[in-house]
Coordinates of C-alpha atoms in Angstrom, one line a residue:
Chain A
M57 CA 182.8 -18.3 100.4
C58 CA 185.6 -16.1 101.7
L59 CA 186.9 -15.5 98.2
G60 CA 186.6 -11.9 97.2
I61 CA 185.9 -10.8 93.7
P62 CA 186.7 -7.3 92.5
M63 CA 183.9 -5.7 90.6
Q64 CA 183.4 -2.4 88.8
V65 CA 180.4 -0.2 89.7
V66 CA 178.2 0.6 86.7
E67 CA 175.2 2.0 88.4
I68 CA 174.3 3.1 92.0
N69 CA 170.8 3.1 93.5
Q70 CA 171.3 4.2 97.1
F71 CA 172.8 1.1 98.9
V72 CA 172.7 -1.2 95.9
A73 CA 175.0 -1.0 93.0
R74 CA 175.0 -2.8 89.7
C75 CA 178.5 -4.1 89.4
T76 CA 180.4 -6.0 86.7
A77 CA 183.3 -8.4 86.6
K78 CA 184.5 -10.0 83.4
G79 CA 181.1 -9.7 81.7
V80 CA 179.1 -10.9 84.7
E81 CA 176.7 -8.4 86.2
R82 CA 175.4 -8.5 89.7
D83 CA 173.6 -6.4 92.3
V84 CA 176.0 -5.6 95.2
S85 CA 175.2 -4.1 98.5
L86 CA 177.2 -0.9 99.4
F87 CA 175.8 -0.9 102.9
M88 CA 179.2 -1.6 104.5
L89 CA 180.8 1.2 102.4
Q90 CA 178.6 4.0 103.5
H91 CA 181.6 5.9 104.7
E92 CA 183.1 5.9 101.1
N93 CA 182.1 8.3 98.4
L94 CA 181.6 5.7 95.7
A95 CA 181.0 6.7 92.1
V96 CA 180.2 4.9 88.8
G97 CA 183.5 3.5 87.5
D98 CA 185.0 2.7 90.9
Y99 CA 186.2 -0.8 91.8
V100 CA 185.2 -2.6 94.9
M101 CA 186.1 -5.9 96.5
V102 CA 183.0 -8.0 96.8
H103 CA 182.4 -10.8 99.4
V104 CA 179.1 -12.7 99.4
G105 CA 177.3 -9.9 97.6
Y106 CA 178.6 -7.1 99.8
A107 CA 181.3 -4.6 98.9
I108 CA 183.8 -4.7 101.7
Q109 CA 186.4 -2.2 100.4
K110 CA 187.1 0.2 97.6
M111 CA 190.1 -0.7 95.5
T112 CA 192.2 0.4 92.6
E113 CA 191.7 -0.6 89.0
E114 CA 195.2 -2.1 88.9
E115 CA 194.5 -4.4 91.9
A116 CA 191.2 -5.4 90.4
H117 CA 192.8 -6.5 87.2
S118 CA 195.6 -8.5 88.9
S119 CA 192.9 -10.3 90.9
W120 CA 191.0 -11.2 87.8
E121 CA 194.1 -12.5 86.1
L122 CA 194.6 -14.7 89.2
F123 CA 191.1 -16.2 88.9
D124 CA 191.6 -17.0 85.2
E125 CA 194.9 -18.6 86.0
M126 CA 193.5 -20.7 88.8
V127 CA 190.5 -21.9 86.7
R128 CA 193.0 -22.9 83.9
L129 CA 195.3 -24.7 86.3
E130 CA 192.4 -26.6 87.9
E131 CA 191.1 -27.7 84.5
E132 CA 194.5 -28.8 83.5
A133 CA 195.0 -30.8 86.7
L134 CA 191.6 -32.5 86.2
A135 CA 192.3 -33.3 82.6
A136 CA 195.7 -34.8 83.4
Y137 CA 194.1 -36.9 86.1
Q138 CA 191.4 -38.1 83.9
Q139 CA 193.8 -39.0 81.1
G140 CA 196.1 -40.9 83.4
N141 CA 193.5 -42.6 85.6
K142 CA 190.0 -43.6 85.7
P143 CA 188.0 -40.9 87.5
N144 CA 187.1 -41.9 91.0
A145 CA 183.7 -43.6 90.9
Chain B
M174 CA 208.5 -0.7 89.2
S175 CA 206.7 -3.5 90.9
L176 CA 208.3 -6.9 91.2
T177 CA 207.0 -10.1 89.5
A178 CA 206.5 -13.4 91.1
A179 CA 209.8 -14.6 89.6
D180 CA 211.6 -11.6 91.1
W181 CA 210.2 -12.4 94.5
L182 CA 211.2 -16.1 94.2
H183 CA 214.7 -15.0 93.2
K184 CA 214.9 -12.7 96.3
I185 CA 213.7 -15.6 98.5
H186 CA 216.4 -17.9 97.1
E187 CA 219.0 -15.3 97.7
L188 CA 218.2 -15.2 101.4
P189 CA 220.8 -16.9 103.6
L190 CA 218.3 -19.4 105.0
S191 CA 219.9 -22.2 107.1
E192 CA 217.2 -23.0 109.7
P193 CA 213.9 -24.5 108.5
V194 CA 211.1 -22.0 108.5
K195 CA 207.4 -23.1 108.7
V196 CA 205.0 -20.5 107.6
M197 CA 201.3 -21.0 108.3
N198 CA 198.4 -19.4 106.4
V199 CA 194.9 -19.2 107.8
C200 CA 192.9 -18.6 104.7
G201 CA 191.4 -21.0 102.2
G202 CA 192.0 -18.4 99.5
H203 CA 195.7 -18.2 100.3
E204 CA 196.0 -22.0 100.3
R205 CA 194.3 -22.1 96.9
S206 CA 196.6 -19.6 95.4
I207 CA 199.7 -21.2 96.9
T208 CA 198.7 -24.7 95.8
M209 CA 197.4 -23.8 92.3
A210 CA 200.4 -21.7 91.5
G211 CA 202.7 -24.5 92.7
L212 CA 204.6 -22.2 95.0
R213 CA 205.7 -24.9 97.4
A214 CA 207.8 -26.6 94.7
A215 CA 209.4 -23.3 93.8
L216 CA 210.6 -22.5 97.3
P217 CA 213.9 -23.4 99.0
K218 CA 213.7 -26.7 100.7
T219 CA 214.1 -25.1 104.1
V220 CA 210.8 -23.2 103.7
E221 CA 207.5 -25.0 104.4
L222 CA 204.1 -23.6 103.8
I223 CA 201.4 -25.0 106.2
P224 CA 197.7 -24.6 105.6
G225 CA 196.0 -23.7 108.9
P226 CA 192.5 -22.8 110.1
G227 CA 191.2 -21.1 107.0
C228 CA 188.0 -22.9 106.2
P229 CA 184.9 -21.8 108.1
V230 CA 182.8 -24.7 106.6
C231 CA 185.4 -27.2 108.0
I232 CA 185.1 -26.0 111.5
C233 CA 181.4 -25.1 111.6
P234 CA 180.1 -27.0 114.6
E235 CA 178.7 -30.4 113.7
E236 CA 175.9 -29.7 116.2
D237 CA 174.9 -26.6 114.1
V238 CA 174.8 -28.6 110.9
Y239 CA 172.7 -31.3 112.7
V240 CA 170.3 -28.6 114.0
A241 CA 169.9 -27.1 110.5
I242 CA 169.1 -30.6 109.1
Q243 CA 166.6 -31.3 111.8
L244 CA 164.9 -27.9 111.4
A245 CA 164.6 -28.6 107.6
L246 CA 163.1 -32.0 108.3
H247 CA 160.8 -31.4 111.2
E248 CA 159.7 -27.7 110.9
A249 CA 157.7 -26.2 108.0
V250 CA 160.6 -23.9 107.1
I251 CA 162.9 -23.1 104.2
V252 CA 166.5 -23.5 105.2
V253 CA 169.0 -21.4 103.2
A254 CA 172.7 -21.9 103.5
F255 CA 175.9 -21.2 101.7
G256 CA 176.3 -23.8 99.0
D257 CA 179.4 -25.4 100.6
M258 CA 177.4 -26.3 103.7
L259 CA 175.0 -28.6 101.9
R260 CA 177.3 -31.5 101.6
V261 CA 178.9 -31.3 105.1
P262 CA 178.2 -34.7 106.8
V263 CA 177.1 -35.0 110.4
N264 CA 177.7 -38.1 112.6
V265 CA 174.5 -40.1 112.5
G266 CA 173.6 -43.7 112.0
K267 CA 173.9 -45.2 108.5
R268 CA 170.2 -44.9 107.8
D269 CA 169.8 -41.4 109.1
I270 CA 169.9 -38.3 107.1
R271 CA 173.5 -37.1 107.2
S272 CA 173.7 -33.8 105.3
L273 CA 171.5 -30.9 104.2
E274 CA 171.8 -32.2 100.6
H275 CA 170.5 -35.6 101.8
A276 CA 167.6 -33.8 103.6
K277 CA 166.9 -31.9 100.4
A278 CA 166.7 -35.1 98.4
A279 CA 164.3 -36.4 101.1
G280 CA 161.9 -33.5 100.4
A281 CA 163.1 -30.8 102.8
D282 CA 163.0 -27.3 101.4
I283 CA 166.7 -26.4 101.5
R284 CA 168.1 -23.7 99.1
P285 CA 171.8 -23.0 98.5
I286 CA 172.6 -19.3 98.4
A287 CA 175.7 -17.3 97.6
S288 CA 174.9 -14.1 99.5
P289 CA 172.9 -13.0 102.6
L290 CA 170.9 -10.8 100.1
E291 CA 169.5 -14.0 98.6
A292 CA 168.3 -15.1 102.1
L293 CA 166.4 -11.8 102.3
Q294 CA 164.9 -12.2 98.8
I295 CA 163.7 -15.7 99.6
A296 CA 162.1 -14.5 102.8
E297 CA 160.4 -11.6 101.0
Q298 CA 159.2 -13.9 98.2
N299 CA 157.7 -16.3 100.7
P300 CA 156.0 -14.1 103.4
Q301 CA 153.7 -17.0 104.5
R302 CA 156.7 -19.2 105.4
Q303 CA 159.5 -19.2 108.0
V304 CA 162.9 -18.9 106.4
V305 CA 166.0 -20.0 108.4
F306 CA 169.4 -18.7 107.2
F307 CA 172.1 -21.0 108.4
A308 CA 175.0 -18.5 108.4
A309 CA 178.4 -20.1 108.9
G310 CA 181.5 -18.2 108.1
F311 CA 184.4 -16.1 109.3
E312 CA 184.5 -12.3 109.7
T313 CA 184.3 -11.6 106.0
T314 CA 181.0 -13.5 105.8
T315 CA 179.6 -12.6 109.2
A316 CA 180.0 -8.8 108.7
P317 CA 177.6 -8.9 105.7
V318 CA 175.2 -10.9 107.9
A319 CA 175.4 -8.1 110.4
A320 CA 174.8 -5.5 107.6
L321 CA 171.7 -7.5 106.6
L322 CA 170.4 -7.3 110.2
M323 CA 171.2 -3.6 110.4
Q324 CA 169.2 -2.9 107.2
G325 CA 166.3 -4.7 108.7
I326 CA 164.9 -8.1 107.9
P327 CA 161.3 -9.4 107.7
D328 CA 159.7 -11.2 110.6
N329 CA 159.7 -14.5 108.8
L330 CA 163.5 -14.6 108.5
S331 CA 165.6 -15.9 111.3
L332 CA 169.3 -16.8 111.7
L333 CA 171.1 -19.9 112.8
L334 CA 174.4 -18.2 113.2
S335 CA 177.7 -20.1 113.3
G336 CA 180.0 -17.1 112.7
R337 CA 183.6 -17.5 113.9
L338 CA 186.7 -15.2 114.3
T339 CA 190.0 -16.3 112.7
W340 CA 192.6 -14.8 115.1
P341 CA 191.5 -16.6 118.2
A342 CA 192.3 -20.0 116.6
V343 CA 195.9 -18.7 116.0
A344 CA 196.0 -17.4 119.5
M345 CA 194.9 -20.8 120.8
L346 CA 197.6 -22.6 118.9
L347 CA 200.3 -20.2 120.2
E348 CA 199.0 -20.2 123.8
T349 CA 198.8 -24.0 124.1
G350 CA 202.1 -24.7 122.4
Q351 CA 200.5 -26.5 119.5
A352 CA 201.9 -24.1 116.9
R353 CA 203.9 -26.0 114.3
F354 CA 204.8 -22.8 112.6
N355 CA 207.2 -20.0 113.3
A356 CA 205.9 -17.4 111.0
L357 CA 202.4 -16.4 109.9
I358 CA 200.8 -15.1 106.7
A359 CA 197.6 -13.4 107.9
P360 CA 194.4 -13.3 105.9
G361 CA 194.0 -10.4 103.6
H362 CA 190.2 -10.1 103.4
V363 CA 189.7 -10.8 107.1
A364 CA 192.1 -7.9 107.7
T365 CA 190.3 -5.8 105.1
V366 CA 187.2 -5.9 107.3
M367 CA 188.7 -6.2 110.8
G368 CA 191.9 -4.2 110.4
A369 CA 195.6 -5.2 110.2
Q370 CA 196.0 -4.4 114.0
E371 CA 194.0 -7.6 114.9
W372 CA 197.2 -9.5 114.1
Q373 CA 199.6 -7.4 116.0
F374 CA 199.4 -9.8 119.0
V375 CA 201.3 -12.4 117.1
V376 CA 204.3 -10.1 116.9
D377 CA 204.0 -8.4 120.3
Q378 CA 203.2 -11.5 122.4
Y379 CA 205.1 -14.2 120.4
Q380 CA 207.8 -12.3 118.6
M381 CA 206.7 -14.1 115.4
P382 CA 207.2 -12.7 111.9
T383 CA 203.8 -11.9 110.4
A384 CA 202.7 -10.5 107.1
I385 CA 199.2 -9.8 105.7
A386 CA 198.9 -11.1 102.1
G387 CA 196.6 -10.6 99.3
F388 CA 195.7 -13.5 96.9
T389 CA 198.0 -13.2 93.9
P390 CA 201.3 -15.1 93.9
V391 CA 203.1 -11.8 93.9
S392 CA 201.4 -10.7 97.1
L393 CA 201.8 -14.1 98.8
L394 CA 205.5 -14.2 97.9
A395 CA 206.1 -10.7 99.1
A396 CA 204.5 -11.6 102.4
L397 CA 206.6 -14.8 102.6
Y398 CA 209.8 -12.9 101.8
S399 CA 208.9 -10.4 104.5
C400 CA 208.4 -13.2 107.0
L401 CA 211.7 -14.9 106.1
R402 CA 213.6 -11.7 106.3
Q403 CA 212.0 -10.7 109.6
G404 CA 213.1 -14.1 111.0
L405 CA 216.7 -13.8 109.7
E406 CA 217.1 -10.3 111.1
H407 CA 215.3 -11.3 114.4
K408 CA 213.1 -8.2 113.9
P409 CA 209.5 -9.4 113.7
F410 CA 206.9 -6.8 112.8
L411 CA 203.5 -6.8 111.3
D412 CA 204.0 -6.2 107.6
N413 CA 201.0 -5.2 105.5
C414 CA 201.7 -6.7 102.1
Y415 CA 198.2 -6.0 100.9
P416 CA 197.9 -2.3 101.3
Q417 CA 195.6 -2.0 98.3
V418 CA 192.7 -2.9 100.5
V419 CA 194.0 -3.5 104.1
T420 CA 194.3 -0.6 106.5
E421 CA 195.3 -0.4 110.1
H422 CA 191.8 -0.3 111.4
G423 CA 189.8 -2.0 108.6
N424 CA 186.3 -1.3 107.6
L425 CA 184.9 0.6 110.6
T426 CA 181.4 0.6 109.3
A427 CA 181.4 -3.2 109.0
Q428 CA 182.9 -3.5 112.5
Q429 CA 180.2 -1.2 113.9
Y430 CA 177.5 -3.4 112.4
L431 CA 179.1 -6.5 114.0
Q432 CA 179.2 -4.8 117.4
Q433 CA 175.7 -3.6 117.2
T434 CA 174.1 -6.9 116.2
M435 CA 176.4 -9.5 117.8
T436 CA 178.5 -10.3 120.8
V437 CA 181.7 -12.4 120.8
Q438 CA 181.8 -15.4 123.0
D439 CA 183.7 -18.7 123.6
A440 CA 182.6 -21.0 120.9
P441 CA 183.1 -24.6 119.7
W442 CA 185.0 -25.5 116.5
R443 CA 184.3 -28.9 115.0
G444 CA 186.6 -31.6 116.2
I445 CA 188.7 -29.0 118.1
G446 CA 186.5 -27.9 121.0
N447 CA 185.9 -24.5 122.5
I448 CA 188.1 -21.6 121.5
A449 CA 188.0 -18.5 123.7
Q450 CA 186.3 -15.4 122.3
S451 CA 186.0 -17.0 118.8
G452 CA 182.3 -17.1 118.1
F453 CA 179.7 -14.5 117.1
S454 CA 176.3 -14.6 118.9
L455 CA 173.2 -12.6 118.1
R456 CA 172.5 -9.8 120.6
N457 CA 168.8 -9.8 119.9
S458 CA 166.8 -13.0 120.2
E459 CA 164.1 -11.6 117.9
H460 CA 165.5 -13.2 114.8
D461 CA 167.5 -16.0 116.5
A462 CA 166.4 -19.4 115.0
R463 CA 167.8 -21.1 118.2
V464 CA 165.1 -19.2 120.2
R465 CA 162.4 -19.3 117.6
F466 CA 162.4 -23.1 117.1
P467 CA 162.7 -26.0 119.5
D468 CA 166.2 -27.1 120.4
Y469 CA 167.2 -30.0 118.2
A470 CA 170.8 -30.1 119.3
E471 CA 170.8 -33.5 121.1
P472 CA 174.2 -33.1 122.7
A473 CA 174.1 -36.7 124.0
R474 CA 174.1 -38.0 120.4
K475 CA 177.0 -40.2 119.6
R476 CA 180.1 -38.3 118.3
A477 CA 178.2 -35.0 118.5
G478 CA 180.5 -32.1 117.7
E479 CA 183.2 -34.4 116.4
M480 CA 184.7 -34.9 112.9
P481 CA 183.5 -38.1 111.1
A482 CA 185.0 -41.4 112.3
G483 CA 188.6 -41.9 111.0
C484 CA 188.7 -38.3 109.6
D485 CA 191.7 -36.2 110.4
C486 CA 190.2 -32.9 109.3
A487 CA 190.7 -31.4 112.8
R488 CA 194.4 -31.9 112.6
V489 CA 194.5 -30.6 109.0
V490 CA 192.7 -27.5 110.1
L491 CA 195.1 -26.9 113.0
G492 CA 198.1 -27.3 110.6
A493 CA 199.3 -30.4 112.6
I494 CA 199.3 -32.5 109.4
Y495 CA 199.1 -32.0 105.7
P496 CA 195.9 -33.0 103.9
N497 CA 197.4 -36.1 102.3
Q498 CA 198.7 -37.4 105.7
C499 CA 195.1 -38.3 106.6
R500 CA 194.5 -42.0 106.0
L501 CA 191.3 -41.4 104.2
Y502 CA 192.7 -38.8 101.8
G503 CA 192.2 -39.7 98.1
S504 CA 190.9 -43.2 98.8
A505 CA 187.8 -43.3 101.0
C506 CA 187.6 -39.5 100.9
T507 CA 187.4 -37.6 97.6
P508 CA 185.5 -34.5 96.5
R509 CA 182.9 -36.8 94.9
H510 CA 182.5 -38.8 98.1
P511 CA 183.7 -36.6 100.8
I512 CA 183.9 -37.9 104.4
G513 CA 185.4 -34.9 106.1
P514 CA 184.4 -31.2 105.6
C515 CA 187.9 -30.3 104.4
M516 CA 187.2 -32.4 101.3
V517 CA 183.7 -30.8 100.9
S518 CA 184.5 -27.1 100.9
D519 CA 186.2 -25.2 98.2
E520 CA 188.2 -23.6 101.0
G521 CA 189.1 -26.9 102.6
A522 CA 192.8 -27.8 102.3
C523 CA 192.0 -31.4 101.3
R524 CA 189.7 -30.3 98.5
I525 CA 192.3 -27.7 97.3
W526 CA 195.1 -30.2 97.3
W527 CA 193.0 -32.8 95.5
S528 CA 192.0 -30.2 92.9
S529 CA 195.6 -29.4 92.2
G530 CA 196.4 -33.0 91.4
V531 CA 197.7 -34.4 94.8
R532 CA 195.9 -37.7 94.7
T533 CA 197.3 -40.1 97.2
F534 CA 197.9 -40.6 100.9
E535 CA 201.6 -39.9 101.7
P536 CA 202.6 -40.4 105.3
S537 CA 206.2 -39.7 104.3
S538 CA 205.6 -36.1 103.3
A539 CA 205.6 -35.4 107.0
A540 CA 207.3 -32.2 108.0

């Protein structure tokens, strides 16, 4: 639950922003970023539904690539295991 | 031009390392990236990466999980908790209910959530019912809980708070001479919230190389390179290798919410005992589930507060052993049938190692 996910702001309603990451949309609280002047199009690091920091587009993209890569590696490891062994019952 | 992971690996291999270096990380997200990217195998043999106290689910007091289960079973409440907490087992008799998941199957109203905002929604949708939010987590999760309190919550919502701070566990290891590491990779998102300066003590008091890292292999390797180089030059400093989001003082708004709603006190870590100034407590008893409901803690219960019998999670958490040096690893304890919390949580080192394909107990992989 400590894993942060970068998201892009698509709409702001006071302290709640509609944000998107790789096609997934969610409401995110901006309550902890009241000191920031956030605008539609900005990127934020989101933890358990709360934006904890503003970030650059470049950093957001490199984090997304990492998530894709980790999902792929986990799937590979699982597939290799299931091919070589019986899954643990 | 920015360096790639391969560039950083090359730079690391170029370093004139002769002495073994053990670098500990204190974040499940770091451990996940390191393990999934296979960084350990790509490093010089003298460099060891040790997973440390980076999993809040793993160290959440057994007593608190027990209380959450009892509340769900004996009070007319809805218990909401982060999904990872549902499968964490407590130490009870074979016929007793041993996890929130087990209690849910027995009919208790327990709902997994992914955000404190969902706890609020569930409370608002059920105004006639009491909702207890079992909130375990490190600073990154506890700050949003503080924000939730600052925004105002309905009367029917209360908190069973098990928030913990990360740095006091590192301080404890260093103070008590239990540290098996001689350099530290500090957690990027904890530092995002709390500020880089929180880790300055590692350098100032223990002259230990320290670098704050993000979660990509590039950021982790940059931090590792920094630690190795600091060590070689005998010039330790706190290097911020995640400046994209980490600042010296962190998110001051979040810290202000924490200070206004919570105090910091000595607090127990599962299987480890009390760690000084490591736990968040609610300032106001108004929404404190420990005040609102009877005390179900039963401290005299057998093995209260401990890890499950035979489970070495406490030593895994403290970086004293690797996950696959626990006797239960991969045989009695797997993600499908976890015994210890480190195999339950996505941030637990055992679960991460298992997911990456490490399947067997290997006492010989000792450092």
